[in-house]
Amino acid sequence: MTGAAPSATALVAVLLTCAAACLFLIVVIARLPEPEDAVQEGWTKRPYASLAAKGPVCVVLLLSAGSALLAVEQARSQWPLLLVLAGPVCALVTCDLYTTWLPLRATRWCWVLSAAALACCLLATPRDAWTVGLRSTLAAAVTTLFFWTCWRLTGALGFGDVRLVGMLSAGAALDSWTLVGATLLAGTTVGAVASIVVALLRRRRPHPMGTTIPYGPALWSGIWLAFLAT
């Protein structure tokens, strides 16, 4: 982080990212059909359509603005993918925060946007394109495989988190393997702390979901906390 005031170009990028995040939430996610198992014993999932309300939109706006401001402090060649993570992917994890679901259709859109953004990042760094591209691809593959293994063996994660982690790792790998590790460490730490807090709160006020929490927002926060720490 440079600590310098954002340029006019950076501010425009932040504003466009915030707009993209809000539009993705309202136009894409809020219009999704409800999953068949949205109603479980003693608990009903919050409808996607309700995410178009003022509260969720304001949360997305704040999270997107904060993360986009961190994104534009990085090298400009990294902006395309980081701003996708701060925009549409931010809306996706906000959906998880409110509903505990990471809908597959919205996730696929985020995959497409992330892949296109990564290609733009590589075009912006022609000298290092092969190195950066290989590092991002490997980071996405390795972390996805690791999370899939954890999901398969322990069931402690939702499969939506398996789909999410690759995008975050690819973004962190634009910088370095060190940032990939810091992203995962920060994200899992936030998730662990949140789980402990929820477990303590739900001892007094039991919930049909027990101590289960939406893990996507914690994972997503990891890359921005890693940037703050560097």
mmCIF file with all atom_site columns, N, CA, C and O in Angstrom, residues 85-108:
data_model
loop_
_atom_site.group_PDB
_atom_site.id
_atom_site.type_symbol
_atom_site.label_atom_id
_atom_site.label_alt_id
_atom_site.label_comp_id
_atom_site.label_asym_id
_atom_site.label_entity_id
_atom_site.label_seq_id
_atom_site.pdbx_PDB_ins_code
_atom_site.Cartn_x
_atom_site.Cartn_y
_atom_site.Cartn_z
_atom_site.occupancy
_atom_site.B_iso_or_equiv
_atom_site.pdbx_formal_charge
_atom_site.auth_seq_id
_atom_site.auth_comp_id
_atom_site.auth_asym_id
_atom_site.auth_atom_id
_atom_site.pdbx_PDB_model_num
ATOM 1  N N  . LEU A 1 85  ? -13.373 -9.052  -7.908  1.00 0.00 ? 85  LEU A N  1
ATOM 2  C CA . LEU A 1 85  ? -13.529 -9.592  -6.554  1.00 0.00 ? 85  LEU A CA 1
ATOM 3  C C  . LEU A 1 85  ? -14.205 -8.579  -5.629  1.00 0.00 ? 85  LEU A C  1
ATOM 4  O O  . LEU A 1 85  ? -14.952 -8.946  -4.724  1.00 0.00 ? 85  LEU A O  1
ATOM 5  N N  . ALA A 1 86  ? -13.933 -7.297  -5.865  1.00 0.00 ? 86  ALA A N  1
ATOM 6  C CA . ALA A 1 86  ? -14.538 -6.240  -5.050  1.00 0.00 ? 86  ALA A CA 1
ATOM 7  C C  . ALA A 1 86  ? -15.945 -5.869  -5.508  1.00 0.00 ? 86  ALA A C  1
ATOM 8  O O  . ALA A 1 86  ? -16.662 -5.177  -4.785  1.00 0.00 ? 86  ALA A O  1
ATOM 9  N N  . GLY A 1 87  ? -16.328 -6.327  -6.699  1.00 0.00 ? 87  GLY A N  1
ATOM 10 C CA . GLY A 1 87  ? -17.631 -5.995  -7.251  1.00 0.00 ? 87  GLY A CA 1
ATOM 11 C C  . GLY A 1 87  ? -18.598 -7.169  -7.225  1.00 0.00 ? 87  GLY A C  1
ATOM 12 O O  . GLY A 1 87  ? -19.229 -7.452  -6.199  1.00 0.00 ? 87  GLY A O  1
ATOM 13 N N  . PRO A 1 88  ? -18.740 -7.886  -8.340  1.00 0.00 ? 88  PRO A N  1
ATOM 14 C CA . PRO A 1 88  ? -19.686 -9.004  -8.375  1.00 0.00 ? 88  PRO A CA 1
ATOM 15 C C  . PRO A 1 88  ? -19.445 -10.075 -7.313  1.00 0.00 ? 88  PRO A C  1
ATOM 16 O O  . PRO A 1 88  ? -20.399 -10.600 -6.731  1.00 0.00 ? 88  PRO A O  1
ATOM 17 N N  . VAL A 1 89  ? -18.189 -10.407 -7.052  1.00 0.00 ? 89  VAL A N  1
ATOM 18 C CA . VAL A 1 89  ? -17.907 -11.437 -6.040  1.00 0.00 ? 89  VAL A CA 1
ATOM 19 C C  . VAL A 1 89  ? -18.285 -10.935 -4.645  1.00 0.00 ? 89  VAL A C  1
ATOM 20 O O  . VAL A 1 89  ? -18.743 -11.700 -3.798  1.00 0.00 ? 89  VAL A O  1
ATOM 21 N N  . CYS A 1 90  ? -18.135 -9.645  -4.414  1.00 0.00 ? 90  CYS A N  1
ATOM 22 C CA . CYS A 1 90  ? -18.592 -9.050  -3.157  1.00 0.00 ? 90  CYS A CA 1
ATOM 23 C C  . CYS A 1 90  ? -20.097 -9.241  -3.006  1.00 0.00 ? 90  CYS A C  1
ATOM 24 O O  . CYS A 1 90  ? -20.587 -9.593  -1.917  1.00 0.00 ? 90  CYS A O  1
ATOM 25 N N  . ALA A 1 91  ? -20.851 -9.023  -4.078  1.00 0.00 ? 91  ALA A N  1
ATOM 26 C CA . ALA A 1 91  ? -22.303 -9.233  -4.042  1.00 0.00 ? 91  ALA A CA 1
ATOM 27 C C  . ALA A 1 91  ? -22.628 -10.699 -3.772  1.00 0.00 ? 91  ALA A C  1
ATOM 28 O O  . ALA A 1 91  ? -23.571 -11.016 -3.033  1.00 0.00 ? 91  ALA A O  1
ATOM 29 N N  . LEU A 1 92  ? -21.831 -11.589 -4.357  1.00 0.00 ? 92  LEU A N  1
ATOM 30 C CA . LEU A 1 92  ? -22.057 -13.023 -4.158  1.00 0.00 ? 92  LEU A CA 1
ATOM 31 C C  . LEU A 1 92  ? -21.897 -13.420 -2.694  1.00 0.00 ? 92  LEU A C  1
ATOM 32 O O  . LEU A 1 92  ? -22.723 -14.148 -2.137  1.00 0.00 ? 92  LEU A O  1
ATOM 33 N N  . VAL A 1 93  ? -20.828 -12.945 -2.037  1.00 0.00 ? 93  VAL A N  1
ATOM 34 C CA . VAL A 1 93  ? -20.617 -13.326 -0.640  1.00 0.00 ? 93  VAL A CA 1
ATOM 35 C C  . VAL A 1 93  ? -21.598 -12.608 0.288   1.00 0.00 ? 93  VAL A C  1
ATOM 36 O O  . VAL A 1 93  ? -21.903 -13.107 1.374   1.00 0.00 ? 93  VAL A O  1
ATOM 37 N N  . THR A 1 94  ? -22.107 -11.450 -0.139  1.00 0.00 ? 94  THR A N  1
ATOM 38 C CA . THR A 1 94  ? -23.153 -10.798 0.643   1.00 0.00 ? 94  THR A CA 1
ATOM 39 C C  . THR A 1 94  ? -24.435 -11.630 0.607   1.00 0.00 ? 94  THR A C  1
ATOM 40 O O  . THR A 1 94  ? -25.150 -11.734 1.604   1.00 0.00 ? 94  THR A O  1
ATOM 41 N N  . CYS A 1 95  ? -24.696 -12.251 -0.533  1.00 0.00 ? 95  CYS A N  1
ATOM 42 C CA . CYS A 1 95  ? -25.808 -13.188 -0.620  1.00 0.00 ? 95  CYS A CA 1
ATOM 43 C C  . CYS A 1 95  ? -25.616 -14.325 0.379   1.00 0.00 ? 95  CYS A C  1
ATOM 44 O O  . CYS A 1 95  ? -26.558 -14.720 1.076   1.00 0.00 ? 95  CYS A O  1
ATOM 45 N N  . ASP A 1 96  ? -24.399 -14.827 0.475   1.00 0.00 ? 96  ASP A N  1
ATOM 46 C CA . ASP A 1 96  ? -24.095 -15.886 1.449   1.00 0.00 ? 96  ASP A CA 1
ATOM 47 C C  . ASP A 1 96  ? -24.316 -15.388 2.874   1.00 0.00 ? 96  ASP A C  1
ATOM 48 O O  . ASP A 1 96  ? -24.856 -16.094 3.725   1.00 0.00 ? 96  ASP A O  1
ATOM 49 N N  . LEU A 1 97  ? -23.919 -14.158 3.124   1.00 0.00 ? 97  LEU A N  1
ATOM 50 C CA . LEU A 1 97  ? -24.076 -13.575 4.459   1.00 0.00 ? 97  LEU A CA 1
ATOM 51 C C  . LEU A 1 97  ? -25.536 -13.544 4.896   1.00 0.00 ? 97  LEU A C  1
ATOM 52 O O  . LEU A 1 97  ? -25.856 -13.864 6.047   1.00 0.00 ? 97  LEU A O  1
ATOM 53 N N  . TYR A 1 98  ? -26.417 -13.190 3.972   1.00 0.00 ? 98  TYR A N  1
ATOM 54 C CA . TYR A 1 98  ? -27.838 -13.051 4.313   1.00 0.00 ? 98  TYR A CA 1
ATOM 55 C C  . TYR A 1 98  ? -28.620 -14.362 4.205   1.00 0.00 ? 98  TYR A C  1
ATOM 56 O O  . TYR A 1 98  ? -29.590 -14.563 4.940   1.00 0.00 ? 98  TYR A O  1
ATOM 57 N N  . THR A 1 99  ? -28.229 -15.223 3.275   1.00 0.00 ? 99  THR A N  1
ATOM 58 C CA . THR A 1 99  ? -29.036 -16.417 2.999   1.00 0.00 ? 99  THR A CA 1
ATOM 59 C C  . THR A 1 99  ? -28.345 -17.728 3.332   1.00 0.00 ? 99  THR A C  1
ATOM 60 O O  . THR A 1 99  ? -28.996 -18.771 3.336   1.00 0.00 ? 99  THR A O  1
ATOM 61 N N  . THR A 1 100 ? -27.036 -17.684 3.582   1.00 0.00 ? 100 THR A N  1
ATOM 62 C CA . THR A 1 100 ? -26.158 -18.871 3.772   1.00 0.00 ? 100 THR A CA 1
ATOM 63 C C  . THR A 1 100 ? -26.044 -19.702 2.495   1.00 0.00 ? 100 THR A C  1
ATOM 64 O O  . THR A 1 100 ? -25.649 -20.864 2.548   1.00 0.00 ? 100 THR A O  1
ATOM 65 N N  . TRP A 1 101 ? -26.331 -19.101 1.357   1.00 0.00 ? 101 TRP A N  1
ATOM 66 C CA . TRP A 1 101 ? -26.219 -19.795 0.069   1.00 0.00 ? 101 TRP A CA 1
ATOM 67 C C  . TRP A 1 101 ? -25.311 -18.995 -0.866  1.00 0.00 ? 101 TRP A C  1
ATOM 68 O O  . TRP A 1 101 ? -25.364 -17.766 -0.901  1.00 0.00 ? 101 TRP A O  1
ATOM 69 N N  . LEU A 1 102 ? -24.503 -19.733 -1.640  1.00 0.00 ? 102 LEU A N  1
ATOM 70 C CA . LEU A 1 102 ? -23.726 -19.172 -2.736  1.00 0.00 ? 102 LEU A CA 1
ATOM 71 C C  . LEU A 1 102 ? -24.293 -19.790 -4.014  1.00 0.00 ? 102 LEU A C  1
ATOM 72 O O  . LEU A 1 102 ? -23.848 -20.859 -4.441  1.00 0.00 ? 102 LEU A O  1
ATOM 73 N N  . PRO A 1 103 ? -25.293 -19.165 -4.615  1.00 0.00 ? 103 PRO A N  1
ATOM 74 C CA . PRO A 1 103 ? -26.000 -19.789 -5.745  1.00 0.00 ? 103 PRO A CA 1
ATOM 75 C C  . PRO A 1 103 ? -25.080 -20.086 -6.920  1.00 0.00 ? 103 PRO A C  1
ATOM 76 O O  . PRO A 1 103 ? -24.243 -19.257 -7.296  1.00 0.00 ? 103 PRO A O  1
ATOM 77 N N  . LEU A 1 104 ? -25.256 -21.267 -7.491  1.00 0.00 ? 104 LEU A N  1
ATOM 78 C CA . LEU A 1 104 ? -24.364 -21.729 -8.554  1.00 0.00 ? 104 LEU A CA 1
ATOM 79 C C  . LEU A 1 104 ? -24.420 -20.830 -9.782  1.00 0.00 ? 104 LEU A C  1
ATOM 80 O O  . LEU A 1 104 ? -23.393 -20.528 -10.389 1.00 0.00 ? 104 LEU A O  1
ATOM 81 N N  . ARG A 1 105 ? -25.615 -20.399 -10.169 1.00 0.00 ? 105 ARG A N  1
ATOM 82 C CA . ARG A 1 105 ? -25.729 -19.579 -11.377 1.00 0.00 ? 105 ARG A CA 1
ATOM 83 C C  . ARG A 1 105 ? -24.956 -18.270 -11.231 1.00 0.00 ? 105 ARG A C  1
ATOM 84 O O  . ARG A 1 105 ? -24.225 -17.858 -12.143 1.00 0.00 ? 105 ARG A O  1
ATOM 85 N N  . ALA A 1 106 ? -25.081 -17.620 -10.079 1.00 0.00 ? 106 ALA A N  1
ATOM 86 C CA . ALA A 1 106 ? -24.332 -16.381 -9.842  1.00 0.00 ? 106 ALA A CA 1
ATOM 87 C C  . ALA A 1 106 ? -22.841 -16.653 -9.742  1.00 0.00 ? 106 ALA A C  1
ATOM 88 O O  . ALA A 1 106 ? -22.019 -15.853 -10.203 1.00 0.00 ? 106 ALA A O  1
ATOM 89 N N  . THR A 1 107 ? -22.488 -17.794 -9.148  1.00 0.00 ? 107 THR A N  1
ATOM 90 C CA . THR A 1 107 ? -21.067 -18.152 -9.041  1.00 0.00 ? 107 THR A CA 1
ATOM 91 C C  . THR A 1 107 ? -20.460 -18.355 -10.425 1.00 0.00 ? 107 THR A C  1
ATOM 92 O O  . THR A 1 107 ? -19.321 -17.943 -10.683 1.00 0.00 ? 107 THR A O  1
ATOM 93 N N  . ARG A 1 108 ? -21.212 -18.982 -11.311 1.00 0.00 ? 108 ARG A N  1
ATOM 94 C CA . ARG A 1 108 ? -20.703 -19.192 -12.677 1.00 0.00 ? 108 ARG A CA 1
ATOM 95 C C  . ARG A 1 108 ? -20.462 -17.870 -13.393 1.00 0.00 ? 108 ARG A C  1
ATOM 96 O O  . ARG A 1 108 ? -19.471 -17.730 -14.129 1.00 0.00 ? 108 ARG A O  1
#
